[in-house]
Short mmCIF file of C-alpha atoms in Angstrom, two decimals:
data_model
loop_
_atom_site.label_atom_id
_atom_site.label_comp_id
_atom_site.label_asym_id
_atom_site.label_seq_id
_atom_site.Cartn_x
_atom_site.Cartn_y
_atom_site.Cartn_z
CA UNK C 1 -167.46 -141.97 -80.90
CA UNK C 2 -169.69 -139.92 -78.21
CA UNK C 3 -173.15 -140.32 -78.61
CA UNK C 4 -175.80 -138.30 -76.60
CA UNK C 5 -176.89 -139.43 -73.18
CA UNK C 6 -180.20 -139.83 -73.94
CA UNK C 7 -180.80 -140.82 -77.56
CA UNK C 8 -177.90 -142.34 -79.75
CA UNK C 9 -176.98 -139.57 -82.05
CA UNK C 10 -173.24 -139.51 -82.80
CA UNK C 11 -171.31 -136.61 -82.53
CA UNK C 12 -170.56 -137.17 -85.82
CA UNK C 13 -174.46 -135.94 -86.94
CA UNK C 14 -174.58 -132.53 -89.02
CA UNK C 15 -175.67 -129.76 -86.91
CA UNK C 16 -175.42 -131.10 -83.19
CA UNK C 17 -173.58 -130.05 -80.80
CA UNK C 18 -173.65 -131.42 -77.26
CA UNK C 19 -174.06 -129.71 -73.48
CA UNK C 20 -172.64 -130.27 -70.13
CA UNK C 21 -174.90 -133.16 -69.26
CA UNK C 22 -174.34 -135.40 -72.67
CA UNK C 23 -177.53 -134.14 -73.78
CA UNK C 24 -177.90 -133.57 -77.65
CA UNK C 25 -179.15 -130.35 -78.64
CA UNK C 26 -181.65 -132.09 -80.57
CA UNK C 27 -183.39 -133.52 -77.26
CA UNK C 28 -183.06 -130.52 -75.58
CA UNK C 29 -185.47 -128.94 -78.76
CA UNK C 30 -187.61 -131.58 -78.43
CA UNK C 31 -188.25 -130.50 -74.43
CA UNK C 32 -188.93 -127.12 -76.00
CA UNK C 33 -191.39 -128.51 -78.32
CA UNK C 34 -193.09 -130.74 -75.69
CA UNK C 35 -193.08 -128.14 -72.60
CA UNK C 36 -192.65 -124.40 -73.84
CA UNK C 37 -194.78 -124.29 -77.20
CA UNK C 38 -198.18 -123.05 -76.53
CA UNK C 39 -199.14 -125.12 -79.56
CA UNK C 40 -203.00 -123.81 -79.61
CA UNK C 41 -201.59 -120.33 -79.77
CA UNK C 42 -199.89 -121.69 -83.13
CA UNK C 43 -202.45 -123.47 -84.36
CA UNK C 44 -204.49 -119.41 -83.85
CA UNK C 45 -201.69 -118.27 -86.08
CA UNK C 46 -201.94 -120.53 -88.62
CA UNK C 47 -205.81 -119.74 -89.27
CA UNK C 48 -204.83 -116.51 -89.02
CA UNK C 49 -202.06 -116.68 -91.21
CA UNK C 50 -204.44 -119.20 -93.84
CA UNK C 51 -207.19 -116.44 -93.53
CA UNK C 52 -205.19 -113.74 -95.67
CA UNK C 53 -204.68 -116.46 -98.85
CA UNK C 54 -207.93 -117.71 -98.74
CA UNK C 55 -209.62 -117.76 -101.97
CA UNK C 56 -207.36 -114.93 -103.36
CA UNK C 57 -206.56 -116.65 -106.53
CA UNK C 58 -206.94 -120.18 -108.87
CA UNK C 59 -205.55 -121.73 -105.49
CA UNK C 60 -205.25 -121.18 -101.80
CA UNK C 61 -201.86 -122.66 -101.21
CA UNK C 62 -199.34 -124.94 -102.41
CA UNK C 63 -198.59 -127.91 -101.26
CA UNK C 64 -194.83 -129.80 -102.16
CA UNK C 65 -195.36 -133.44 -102.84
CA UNK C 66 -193.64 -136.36 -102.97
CA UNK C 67 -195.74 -139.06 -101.67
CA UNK C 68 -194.27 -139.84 -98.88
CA UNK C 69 -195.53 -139.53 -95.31
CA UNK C 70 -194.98 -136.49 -94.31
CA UNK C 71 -196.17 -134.63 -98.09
CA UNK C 72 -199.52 -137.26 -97.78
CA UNK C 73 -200.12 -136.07 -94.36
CA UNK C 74 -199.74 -132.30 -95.25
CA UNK C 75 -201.87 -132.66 -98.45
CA UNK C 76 -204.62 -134.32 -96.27
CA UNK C 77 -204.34 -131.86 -93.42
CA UNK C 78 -204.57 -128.93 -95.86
CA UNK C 79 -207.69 -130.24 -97.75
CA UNK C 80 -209.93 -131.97 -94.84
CA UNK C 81 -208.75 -129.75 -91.90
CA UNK C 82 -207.90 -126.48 -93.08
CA UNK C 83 -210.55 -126.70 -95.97
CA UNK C 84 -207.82 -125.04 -98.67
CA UNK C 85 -207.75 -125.65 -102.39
CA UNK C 86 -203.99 -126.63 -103.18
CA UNK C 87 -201.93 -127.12 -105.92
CA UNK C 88 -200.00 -130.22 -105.80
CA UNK C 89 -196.30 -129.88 -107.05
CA UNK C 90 -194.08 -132.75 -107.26
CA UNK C 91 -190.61 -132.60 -108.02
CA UNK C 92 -189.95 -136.45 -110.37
CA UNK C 93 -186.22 -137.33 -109.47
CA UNK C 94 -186.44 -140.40 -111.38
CA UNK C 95 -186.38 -142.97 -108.67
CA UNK C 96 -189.96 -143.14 -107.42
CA UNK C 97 -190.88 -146.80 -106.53
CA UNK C 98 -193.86 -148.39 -107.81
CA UNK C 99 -196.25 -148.45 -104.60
CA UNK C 100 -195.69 -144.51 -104.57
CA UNK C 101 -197.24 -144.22 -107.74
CA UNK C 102 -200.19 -146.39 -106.70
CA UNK C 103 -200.82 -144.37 -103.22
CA UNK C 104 -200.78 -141.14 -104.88
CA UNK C 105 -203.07 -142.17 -107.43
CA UNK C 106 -205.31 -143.05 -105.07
CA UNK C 107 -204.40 -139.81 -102.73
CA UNK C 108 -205.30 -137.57 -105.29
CA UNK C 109 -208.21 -139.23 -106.16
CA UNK C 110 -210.08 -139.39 -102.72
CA UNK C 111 -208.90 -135.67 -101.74
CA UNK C 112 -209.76 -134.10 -105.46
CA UNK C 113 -206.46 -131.93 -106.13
CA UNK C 114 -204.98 -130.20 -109.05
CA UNK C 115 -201.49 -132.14 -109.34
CA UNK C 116 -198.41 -130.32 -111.41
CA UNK C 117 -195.67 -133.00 -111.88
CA UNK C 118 -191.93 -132.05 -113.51
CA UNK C 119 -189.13 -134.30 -114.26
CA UNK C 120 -185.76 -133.01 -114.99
CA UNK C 121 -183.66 -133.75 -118.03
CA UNK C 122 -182.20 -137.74 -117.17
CA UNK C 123 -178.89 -136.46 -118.94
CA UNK C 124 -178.51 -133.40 -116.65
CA UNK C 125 -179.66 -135.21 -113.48
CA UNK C 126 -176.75 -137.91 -113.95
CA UNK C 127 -174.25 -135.47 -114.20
CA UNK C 128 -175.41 -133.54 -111.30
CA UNK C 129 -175.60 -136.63 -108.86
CA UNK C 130 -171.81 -137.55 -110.00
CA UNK C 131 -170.72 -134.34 -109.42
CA UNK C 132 -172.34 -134.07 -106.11
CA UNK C 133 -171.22 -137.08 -105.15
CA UNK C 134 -168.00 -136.45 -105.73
CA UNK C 135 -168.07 -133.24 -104.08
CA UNK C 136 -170.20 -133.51 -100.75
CA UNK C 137 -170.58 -137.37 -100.57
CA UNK C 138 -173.81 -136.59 -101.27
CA UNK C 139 -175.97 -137.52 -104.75
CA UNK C 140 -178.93 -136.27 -104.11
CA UNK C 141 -178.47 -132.65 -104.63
CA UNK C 142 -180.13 -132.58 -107.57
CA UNK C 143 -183.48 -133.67 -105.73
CA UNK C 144 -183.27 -130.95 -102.88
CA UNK C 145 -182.32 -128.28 -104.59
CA UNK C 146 -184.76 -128.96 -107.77
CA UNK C 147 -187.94 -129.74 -104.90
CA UNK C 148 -187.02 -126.58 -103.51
CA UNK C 149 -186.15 -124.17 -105.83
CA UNK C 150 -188.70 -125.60 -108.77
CA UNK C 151 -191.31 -125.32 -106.65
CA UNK C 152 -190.64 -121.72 -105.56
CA UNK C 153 -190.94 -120.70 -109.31
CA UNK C 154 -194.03 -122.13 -109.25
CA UNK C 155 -195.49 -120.69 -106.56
CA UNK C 156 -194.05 -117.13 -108.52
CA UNK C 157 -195.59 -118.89 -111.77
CA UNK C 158 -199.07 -119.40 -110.06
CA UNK C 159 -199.11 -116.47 -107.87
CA UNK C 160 -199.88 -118.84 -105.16
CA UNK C 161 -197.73 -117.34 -102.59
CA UNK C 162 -198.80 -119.79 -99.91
CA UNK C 163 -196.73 -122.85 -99.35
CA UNK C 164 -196.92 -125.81 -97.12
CA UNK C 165 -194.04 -127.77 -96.23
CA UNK C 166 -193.70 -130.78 -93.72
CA UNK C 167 -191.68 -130.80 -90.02
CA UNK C 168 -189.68 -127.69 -88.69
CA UNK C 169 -185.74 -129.32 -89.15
CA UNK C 170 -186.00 -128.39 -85.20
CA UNK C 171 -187.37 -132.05 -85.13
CA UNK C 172 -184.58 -133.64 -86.59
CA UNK C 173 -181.82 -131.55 -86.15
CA UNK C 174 -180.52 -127.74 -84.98
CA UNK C 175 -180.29 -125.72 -88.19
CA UNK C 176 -183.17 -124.24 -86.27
CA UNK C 177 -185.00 -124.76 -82.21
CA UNK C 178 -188.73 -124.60 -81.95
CA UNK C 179 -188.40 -121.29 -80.46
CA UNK C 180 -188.28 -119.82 -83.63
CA UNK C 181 -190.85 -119.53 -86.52
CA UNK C 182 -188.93 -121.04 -89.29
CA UNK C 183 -189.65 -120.12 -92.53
CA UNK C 184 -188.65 -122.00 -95.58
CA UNK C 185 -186.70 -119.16 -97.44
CA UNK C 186 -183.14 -118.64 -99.19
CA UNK C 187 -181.71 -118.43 -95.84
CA UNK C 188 -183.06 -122.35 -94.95
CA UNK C 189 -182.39 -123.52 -98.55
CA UNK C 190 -178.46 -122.19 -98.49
CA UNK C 191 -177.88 -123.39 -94.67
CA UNK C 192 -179.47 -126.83 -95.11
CA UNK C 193 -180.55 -128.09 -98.41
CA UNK C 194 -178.23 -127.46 -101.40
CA UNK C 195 -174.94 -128.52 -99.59
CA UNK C 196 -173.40 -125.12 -100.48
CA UNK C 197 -173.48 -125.72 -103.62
CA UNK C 198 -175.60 -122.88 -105.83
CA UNK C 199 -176.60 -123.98 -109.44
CA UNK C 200 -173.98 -121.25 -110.62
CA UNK C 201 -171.56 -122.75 -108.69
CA UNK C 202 -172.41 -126.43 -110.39
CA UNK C 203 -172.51 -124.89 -113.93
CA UNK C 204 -169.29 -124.61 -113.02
CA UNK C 205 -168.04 -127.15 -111.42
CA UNK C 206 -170.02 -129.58 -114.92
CA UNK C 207 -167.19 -127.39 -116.96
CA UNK C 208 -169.58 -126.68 -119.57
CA UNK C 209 -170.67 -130.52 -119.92
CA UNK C 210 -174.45 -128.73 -119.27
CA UNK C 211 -175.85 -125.66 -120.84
CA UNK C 212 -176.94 -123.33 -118.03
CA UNK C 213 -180.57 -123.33 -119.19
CA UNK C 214 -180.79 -126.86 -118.26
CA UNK C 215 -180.64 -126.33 -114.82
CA UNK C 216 -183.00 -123.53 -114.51
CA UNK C 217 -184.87 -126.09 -112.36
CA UNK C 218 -182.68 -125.82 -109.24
CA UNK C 219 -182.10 -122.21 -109.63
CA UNK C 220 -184.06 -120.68 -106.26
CA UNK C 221 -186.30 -117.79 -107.78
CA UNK C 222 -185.01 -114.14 -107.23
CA UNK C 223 -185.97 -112.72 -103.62
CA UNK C 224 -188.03 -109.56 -105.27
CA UNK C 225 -190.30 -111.93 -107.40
CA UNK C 226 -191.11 -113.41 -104.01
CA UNK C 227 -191.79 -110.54 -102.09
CA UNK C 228 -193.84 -109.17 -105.10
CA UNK C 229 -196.28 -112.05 -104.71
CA UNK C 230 -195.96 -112.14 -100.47
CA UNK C 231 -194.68 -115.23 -100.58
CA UNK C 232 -194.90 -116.67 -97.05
CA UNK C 233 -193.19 -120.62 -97.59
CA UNK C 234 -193.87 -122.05 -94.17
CA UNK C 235 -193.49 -125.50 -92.09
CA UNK C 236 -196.86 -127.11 -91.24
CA UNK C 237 -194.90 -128.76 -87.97
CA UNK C 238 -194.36 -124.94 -86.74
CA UNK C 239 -197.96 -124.84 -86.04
CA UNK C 240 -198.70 -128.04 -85.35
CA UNK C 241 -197.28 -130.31 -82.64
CA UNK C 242 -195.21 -132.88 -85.30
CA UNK C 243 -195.67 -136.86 -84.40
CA UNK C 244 -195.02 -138.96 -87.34
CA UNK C 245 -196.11 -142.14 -85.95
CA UNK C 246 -199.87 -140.59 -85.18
CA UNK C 247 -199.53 -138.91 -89.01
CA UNK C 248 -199.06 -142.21 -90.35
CA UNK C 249 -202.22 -143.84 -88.69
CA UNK C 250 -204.42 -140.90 -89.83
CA UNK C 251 -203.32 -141.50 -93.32
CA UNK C 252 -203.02 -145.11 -93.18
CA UNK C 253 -207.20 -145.06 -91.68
CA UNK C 254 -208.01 -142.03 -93.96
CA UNK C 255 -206.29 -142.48 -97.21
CA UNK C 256 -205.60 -145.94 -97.56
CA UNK C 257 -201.91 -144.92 -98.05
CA UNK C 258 -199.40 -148.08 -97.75
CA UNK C 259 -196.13 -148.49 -96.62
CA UNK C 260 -193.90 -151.02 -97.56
CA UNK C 261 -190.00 -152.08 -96.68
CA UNK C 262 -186.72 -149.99 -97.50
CA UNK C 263 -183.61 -150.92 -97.22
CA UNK C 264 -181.87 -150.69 -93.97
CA UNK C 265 -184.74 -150.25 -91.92
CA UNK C 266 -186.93 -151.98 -89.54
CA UNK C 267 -189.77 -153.57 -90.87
CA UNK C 268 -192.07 -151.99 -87.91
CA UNK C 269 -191.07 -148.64 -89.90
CA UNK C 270 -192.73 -149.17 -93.29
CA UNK C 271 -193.64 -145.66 -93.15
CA UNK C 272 -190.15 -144.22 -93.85
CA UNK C 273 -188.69 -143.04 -96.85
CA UNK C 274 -190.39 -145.52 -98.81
CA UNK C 275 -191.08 -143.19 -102.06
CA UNK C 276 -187.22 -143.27 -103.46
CA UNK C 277 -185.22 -146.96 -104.38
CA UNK C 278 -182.00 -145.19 -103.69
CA UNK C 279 -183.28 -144.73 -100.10
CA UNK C 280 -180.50 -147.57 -98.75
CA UNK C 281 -177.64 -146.17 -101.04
CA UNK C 282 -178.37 -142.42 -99.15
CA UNK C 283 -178.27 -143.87 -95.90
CA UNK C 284 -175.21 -146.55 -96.60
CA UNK C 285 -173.37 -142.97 -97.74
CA UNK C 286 -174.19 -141.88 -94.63
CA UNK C 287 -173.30 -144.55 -92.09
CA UNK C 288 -169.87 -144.66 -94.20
CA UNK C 289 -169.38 -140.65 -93.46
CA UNK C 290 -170.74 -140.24 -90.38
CA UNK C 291 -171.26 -143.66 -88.52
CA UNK C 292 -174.82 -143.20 -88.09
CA UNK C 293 -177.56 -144.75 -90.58
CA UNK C 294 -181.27 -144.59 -91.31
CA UNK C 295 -181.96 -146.79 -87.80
CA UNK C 296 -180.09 -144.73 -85.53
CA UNK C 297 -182.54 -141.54 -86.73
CA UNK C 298 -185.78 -143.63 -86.64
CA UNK C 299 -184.52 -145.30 -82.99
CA UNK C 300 -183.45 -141.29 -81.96
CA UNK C 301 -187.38 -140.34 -82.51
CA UNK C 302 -188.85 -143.08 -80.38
CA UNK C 303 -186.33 -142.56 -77.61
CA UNK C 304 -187.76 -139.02 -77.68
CA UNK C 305 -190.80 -139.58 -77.80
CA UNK C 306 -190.80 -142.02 -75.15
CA UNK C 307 -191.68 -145.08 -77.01
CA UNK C 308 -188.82 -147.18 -76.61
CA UNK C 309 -186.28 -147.17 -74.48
CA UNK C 310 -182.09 -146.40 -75.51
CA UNK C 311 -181.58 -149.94 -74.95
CA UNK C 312 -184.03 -150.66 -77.37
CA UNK C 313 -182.70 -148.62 -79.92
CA UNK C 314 -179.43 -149.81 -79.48
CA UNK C 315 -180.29 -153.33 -80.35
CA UNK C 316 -182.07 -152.20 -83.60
CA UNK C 317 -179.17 -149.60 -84.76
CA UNK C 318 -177.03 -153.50 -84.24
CA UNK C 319 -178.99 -155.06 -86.32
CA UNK C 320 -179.67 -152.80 -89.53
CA UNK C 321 -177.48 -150.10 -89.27
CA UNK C 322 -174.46 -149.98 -92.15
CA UNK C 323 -175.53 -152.94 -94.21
CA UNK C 324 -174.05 -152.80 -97.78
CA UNK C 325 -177.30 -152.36 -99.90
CA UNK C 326 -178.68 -154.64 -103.11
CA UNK C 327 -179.63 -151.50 -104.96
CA UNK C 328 -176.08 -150.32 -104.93
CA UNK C 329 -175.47 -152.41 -108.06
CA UNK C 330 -178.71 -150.35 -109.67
CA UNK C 331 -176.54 -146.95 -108.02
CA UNK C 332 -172.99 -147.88 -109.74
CA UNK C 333 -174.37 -148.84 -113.25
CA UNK C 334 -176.94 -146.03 -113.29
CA UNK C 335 -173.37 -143.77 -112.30
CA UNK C 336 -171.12 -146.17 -114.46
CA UNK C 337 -168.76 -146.27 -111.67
CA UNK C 338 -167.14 -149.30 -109.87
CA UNK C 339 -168.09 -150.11 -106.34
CA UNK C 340 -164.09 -149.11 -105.71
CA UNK C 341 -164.53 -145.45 -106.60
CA UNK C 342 -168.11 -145.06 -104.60
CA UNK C 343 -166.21 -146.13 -101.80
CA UNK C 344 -162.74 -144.21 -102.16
CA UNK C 345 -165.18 -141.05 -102.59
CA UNK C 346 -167.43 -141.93 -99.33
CA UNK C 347 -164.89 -142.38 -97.38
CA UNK C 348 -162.82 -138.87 -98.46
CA UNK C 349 -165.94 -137.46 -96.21
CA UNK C 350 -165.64 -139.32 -93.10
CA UNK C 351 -166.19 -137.22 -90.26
CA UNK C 352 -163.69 -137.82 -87.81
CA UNK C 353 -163.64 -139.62 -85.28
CA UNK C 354 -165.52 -142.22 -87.43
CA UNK C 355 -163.52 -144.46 -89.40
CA UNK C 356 -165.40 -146.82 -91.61
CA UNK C 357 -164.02 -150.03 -92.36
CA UNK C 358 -165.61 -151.49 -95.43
CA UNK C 359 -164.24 -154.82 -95.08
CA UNK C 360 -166.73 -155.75 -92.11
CA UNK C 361 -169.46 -154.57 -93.93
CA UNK C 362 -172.61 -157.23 -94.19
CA UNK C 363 -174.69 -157.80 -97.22
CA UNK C 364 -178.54 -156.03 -96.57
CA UNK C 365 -181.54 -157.60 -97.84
CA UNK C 366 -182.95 -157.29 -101.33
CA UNK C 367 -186.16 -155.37 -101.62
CA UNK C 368 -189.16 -157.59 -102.93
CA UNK C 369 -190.41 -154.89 -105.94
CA UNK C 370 -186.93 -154.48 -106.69
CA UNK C 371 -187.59 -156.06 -110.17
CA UNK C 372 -189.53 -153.57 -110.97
CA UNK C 373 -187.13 -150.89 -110.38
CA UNK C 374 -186.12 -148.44 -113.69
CA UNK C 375 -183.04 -150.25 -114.96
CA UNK C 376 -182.27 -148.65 -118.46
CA UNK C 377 -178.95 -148.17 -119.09
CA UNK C 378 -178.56 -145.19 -120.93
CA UNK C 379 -175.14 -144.30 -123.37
CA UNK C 380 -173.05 -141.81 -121.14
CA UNK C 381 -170.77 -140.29 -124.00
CA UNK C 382 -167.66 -137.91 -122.71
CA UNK C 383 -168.35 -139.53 -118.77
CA UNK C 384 -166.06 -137.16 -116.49
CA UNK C 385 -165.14 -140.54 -114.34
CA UNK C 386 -163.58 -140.39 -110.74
CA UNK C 387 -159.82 -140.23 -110.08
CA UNK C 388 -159.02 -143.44 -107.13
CA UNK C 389 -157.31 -141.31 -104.68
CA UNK C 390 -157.68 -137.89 -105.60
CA UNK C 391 -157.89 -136.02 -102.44
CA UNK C 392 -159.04 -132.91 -104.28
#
């Protein structure tokens, strides 16, 4: 596979493309960021932006939480810097870990925030992570469409048209360059978060196995009801200069807030995705579609950011990268599936010229709170079960 000249993403990665020079376009938005945003001239926009929704109902603004550290960070930015009172929405997708629940405990505490917490029907949820596996190599479209598209209706619910999301995807990839003032619409939700898959189109594709009502949750709210309230849904890293690393050491002094190891990561990155225990089966997914895992994106932002060098990031992609995860066995039973038909669906969505070959695959390293992970097995009558083979 090509990988860019500078950092290490694959040409495999979702969104990319690649000029002359070997350069990713991803790098190239980062020089944007870094040399061409007049980032105090945001930060004017943002106050000016923050001044028309201030104290114009029971809350300022929204902010979408998950407790990881990019929500902590734009909860405590919101509340100490921008002096806003927020309401706190957090989409439950069932597999928070148990140090997430302690740091938002605390979190909430310290900042003194109105939190509004919904978890989706288990039954429902199940079926939808089959069928999106199945369908995009992807399970976790019940948890970006329902974070998305839940929280919308709330803001409609509220009349809190102000919302507050995390990095501009110009960071991490090009659905968007920092040249533009992304908003977090219908537009951004359809292009980059519900894998093309509407929740009319999965009522379908479920064959009637869940009533429509049920998944109401991941339905984005019609486009009138949010220009009736002036909904403006925006990225806090368009108006401020995004560094993740500096994020986490403000809410690591500030907060208190704790990291803690995932799967298939360095241990000098206990900041990332630590909130969800099926962290190291998303990224295993992707290192068997796409070559790339968890690693090469952490290794990609340091390169950029001129903290290590592409040598450096090499070594670390070596050692962590594509490492069969423990919680994989918590994955198939929670799915009742066999570790044969995870694999003959993965691989279906290899993006060529990847080819994964599963027998070199390494065993990762078990998770110390993984004991304490959910694991009720739940009666799955009438499961819809995955053909081996079936190319369709």
């Amino acid at each position: 596979m090509l990988s860019c000249s500078k950092c290490l993403l694959p040409e495999t990665a979702e969104a990319t493309s690649f000029d002359d020079t070997g350069s990713c376009s991803v790098c190239r938005q980062i020089e944007v960021r870094d040399t061409q945003i007049d980032w105090d001239d945001r930060h004017r926009q943002m106050m000016e932006l923050v001044a028309q929704y201030r104290d114009k109902g029971l809350y300022d603004c929204i902010v979408p939480y998950s407790g990881g550290k990019d929500s902590v960070f734009q909860l405590w930015y919101v509340v100490r810097k921008l002096g806003l009172k927020p309401l706190v929405v957090r989409f439950d997708h069932w597999f928070y870990r148990p140090l997430v629940e302690e740091n938002n405990t605390s979190v909430f505490k310290q900042l003194g925030v109105d939190v509004l917490n919904f978890t989706p029907n288990w039954h429902v949820v199940r079926e939808l992570m089959l069928e999106s596996l199945k369908r995009r190599g992807d399970f976790c479209w019940h948890c970006h469409t329902g974070i998305y598209a839940h929280t919308m209706q709330i803001a409609i619910r509220y009349e809190t048209p102000l919302l507050f999301w995390g990095e501009s995807l110009a960071e991490y990839q090009s659905f968007y360059s920092y040249d533009e003032m992304e908003e977090v619409d219908e537009k951004r939700f359809n292009r980059a978060m519900n894998l093309g898959i509407t929740a009319d189109d999965m009522y379908e594709f479920l064959g009637g196995r869940v009533a429509k009502r049920d998944l109401y949750p991941f339905v984005y709210p019609p486009r009138k009801e949010l220009m009736r309230i002036k909904c403006r849904s925006i990225c806090l890293g368009s108006y401020i200069r995004w560094d993740t690393k500096k994020h986490v050491e403000i809410i690591k002094r500030e907060l208190g807030w704790k990291g803690q190891e995932v799967e298939g990561i360095p241990p000098e990155y206990d900041y990332e995705k630590i909130e969800c225990f099926f962290q190291g089966v998303r990224d295993y997914l992707k290192y068997i579609k796409r070559g790339m895992g968890r690693t090469n994106h952490l290794a990609n932002i340091d390169i950029r950011n001129h903290r290590i060098t592409r040598e450096e990031g090499e070594r670390l992609v070596k050692e962590y990268d594509g490492k069969r995860p423990p919680s994989l066995d918590l994955f198939l039973d929670y799915l009742q599936i066999s570790e044969e038909q995870f694999l003959d669906v993965a691989m279906r969505h290899e993006v060529s010229p990847w080819q994964f070959s599963p027998n070199q695959v390494e065993s990762g390293k078990r998770m110390p709170d993984m004991d304490k992970w959910d694991n009720t097995r739940v009666p799955w009558p009438n499961h819809p079960g995955i053909d081996i083979g079936n190319k369709g």
